[in-house]
Amino acid sequence: MKTYASRKPVPPYDALSPEGKRCIRGWWAFDWASQPYFTLGLTFVFGPYFASVASDYFLATGLDEVAADAQAQSLWSLGQTITGILIAICAPVLGALADNTGKRMPWIVAFSLFYIIGAAGLWYLTPDGSFLTGALICFGIGLIGAEFTTIFTNSLLPDLGNAQQIGRISGWGFAIGYAGGVTALFIMLLLFVEQDGGTTLIGLAPALGLDPETMEGTRFVGPFMAAWYIIFMIPFALWVREAPRPRIPGGVPKALGDLATLVKSLPGKVSLTAYLGSSMFYRDALNALYAFGGTYAALVLNWSIVQVGIFGIIAAIFSAIATFVGGLVDERTGPKPIIIAMILVLIAVCAFILGMTRDSIWGVLLAEGSTLPDTAFFICGAIIGSAGGVLQASSRTMMVRHAEPGKPTEAFGLYALSGKATAFLGPGLIFLTTTTFGDTRLGMLPLIVLFAIGLFLLFWVKPGGLAEELEGTT
């Protein structure tokens, strides 16, 4: 009977050596360090700030408010689309190359510099909109750094535990990441981000003498994320040790050849292929939902950046709690049932948001000045944060179950490709929908379709991953 080679069983966490526990904690530190780029940068501070600046810029050119809002969202989506294409092209090749060189740490260092430089450059987006294009480029550089470092740190996960334990390790890593994101968001809102009156959420002038007139407190989000990453990657650098792996000569040509061989083998690996396809669609939808949740609130509900930030705090808190619990559930049930349940929840939330405006909810008119849309969107944010966090953590676990031993980085490079091969699709469809209909709210409609496709493809995914599929071929 053909069996799938497995790694040596790893003892329960409590039985691990102090070095083993430190290694896991150091690995968790990366999630804490890197999450603010997505929480503060992509969704709750810089994204809405960019949308507001861009909208004002387009208003000044003579567009009406609806058209200016749609143009602002279209520009933001265009930047995400281009960045996603670059990541999709490079990720699998870099993964294969890293496996062949036998080292992943140098790649983590190199792309950490992308993260830091890109984040720091966001400071230069002033309220007059003169740096809109430059800000998109800087944000893209930082996002490339965040995504690529994640590929290489994810590939370390199989060495941290056995098939059951990685569900908890992955889930708790995401929980710690969300806790880091919400902590960073708290600090930004309390000490730096200006409200309309020029003071922060607690009534103080922005810290460090930053000028509220030129939005320096909000713009400080870029340097803040860069400094946060540098400081909290120290435990990762000190405690995480990569297991020795043989170097395979051949460089880029060899890496490309190995990648081509893997891709050619996919038709014979139905579960892996179906999972990559499924995750390609539902992660694209989730990332687009994260990317445009804050801008949606700013443009459709006319929220201030502080309101969006509070929304982010609520979402992140629920995410941290949910992913912590989800990691324990994953350890017992496996990732597939969790993935299915979370996709269904996200489809329902997107459908609800699609029918909500400032004045009505699914055609039911509200009293003038009603706060019901605000309350409803806060609840939606908590649900999106919870379901999205659990979905991401269990997806990472499922990919480990489909990774071939000895080539984890190549597998996660392919996983990144599946997540970015159509990364332009979500933003691109939002761009197309909002541009065609001139209505920001309708940007949610394509996301429902993408989630549904991902759910359908899960039918062919084996809960046990590659091992179960190969054993079934005997």
Coordinates of N, CA, C and O in Angstrom, one line a residue, residues 296 300-301 352-370 372-374 376 441:
Y296 N -15.3 51.6 2.0 CA -16.8 51.6 1.8 C -17.4 52.4 2.9 O -18.3 53.2 2.7
V300 N -19.5 55.4 1.5 CA -21.0 55.1 1.5 C -21.6 55.7 2.8 O -22.7 56.3 2.7
L301 N -21.0 55.4 3.9 CA -21.6 55.9 5.2 C -21.1 57.2 5.7 O -21.5 57.7 6.7
F352 N -25.9 41.2 3.0 CA -26.6 42.2 3.8 C -26.0 43.6 3.5 O -26.8 44.6 3.3
I353 N -24.7 43.8 3.4 CA -24.1 45.1 3.2 C -24.5 45.6 1.8 O -24.6 46.8 1.6
L354 N -24.6 44.7 0.8 CA -25.0 45.1 -0.5 C -26.3 45.9 -0.5 O -26.4 46.9 -1.3
G355 N -27.2 45.6 0.4 CA -28.5 46.3 0.4 C -28.6 47.4 1.4 O -29.7 47.9 1.6
M356 N -27.4 47.9 1.9 CA -27.4 49.0 2.9 C -26.9 50.3 2.4 O -25.8 50.3 1.7
T357 N -27.6 51.3 2.6 CA -27.1 52.7 2.3 C -27.2 53.6 3.6 O -27.7 53.1 4.6
R358 N -26.9 54.8 3.4 CA -27.0 55.7 4.6 C -28.5 55.9 5.0 O -28.8 56.2 6.1
D359 N -29.4 55.8 4.0 CA -30.8 56.1 4.2 C -31.7 54.9 4.3 O -32.9 55.0 4.6
S360 N -31.2 53.7 3.9 CA -32.1 52.5 3.9 C -31.3 51.2 4.0 O -30.1 51.2 3.8
I361 N -32.1 50.2 4.4 CA -31.5 48.8 4.4 C -32.4 47.9 3.6 O -33.6 47.7 4.0
W362 N -31.9 47.5 2.5 CA -32.7 46.6 1.6 C -34.1 47.2 1.3 O -35.1 46.5 1.4
G363 N -34.0 48.5 0.9 CA -35.3 49.1 0.5 C -36.1 49.7 1.5 O -37.1 50.4 1.3
V364 N -35.9 49.4 2.8 CA -36.6 49.9 3.9 C -36.1 51.2 4.3 O -34.9 51.3 4.8
L365 N -36.8 52.3 4.1 CA -36.4 53.6 4.4 C -36.2 53.9 5.9 O -37.0 53.4 6.7
L366 N -35.2 54.6 6.2 CA -34.9 54.9 7.7 C -35.2 56.3 7.9 O -35.2 57.2 7.1
A367 N -35.5 56.6 9.2 CA -35.7 58.0 9.6 C -34.4 58.8 9.4 O -33.3 58.3 9.4
E368 N -34.6 60.1 9.0 CA -33.5 60.9 8.8 C -32.5 61.0 10.0 O -33.0 61.2 11.1
G369 N -31.3 60.8 9.7 CA -30.3 60.8 10.8 C -30.2 59.5 11.6 O -29.5 59.4 12.6
S370 N -30.9 58.5 11.1 CA -30.8 57.2 11.8 C -29.4 56.6 12.0 O -28.6 56.7 11.0
L372 N -28.9 53.5 12.6 CA -29.0 52.0 12.4 C -28.0 51.5 11.4 O -27.4 50.4 11.6
P373 N -27.8 52.2 10.3 CA -26.7 51.7 9.4 C -25.3 51.6 10.0 O -24.6 50.7 9.7
D374 N -25.0 52.6 10.9 CA -23.7 52.6 11.6 C -23.7 51.4 12.5 O -22.6 50.7 12.5
A376 N -25.4 48.6 12.4 CA -25.4 47.4 11.6 C -24.0 47.1 11.0 O -23.5 46.0 10.9
R441 N -21.5 51.2 -3.5 CA -22.1 50.1 -2.8 C -22.1 48.8 -3.6 O -22.0 47.7 -3.0

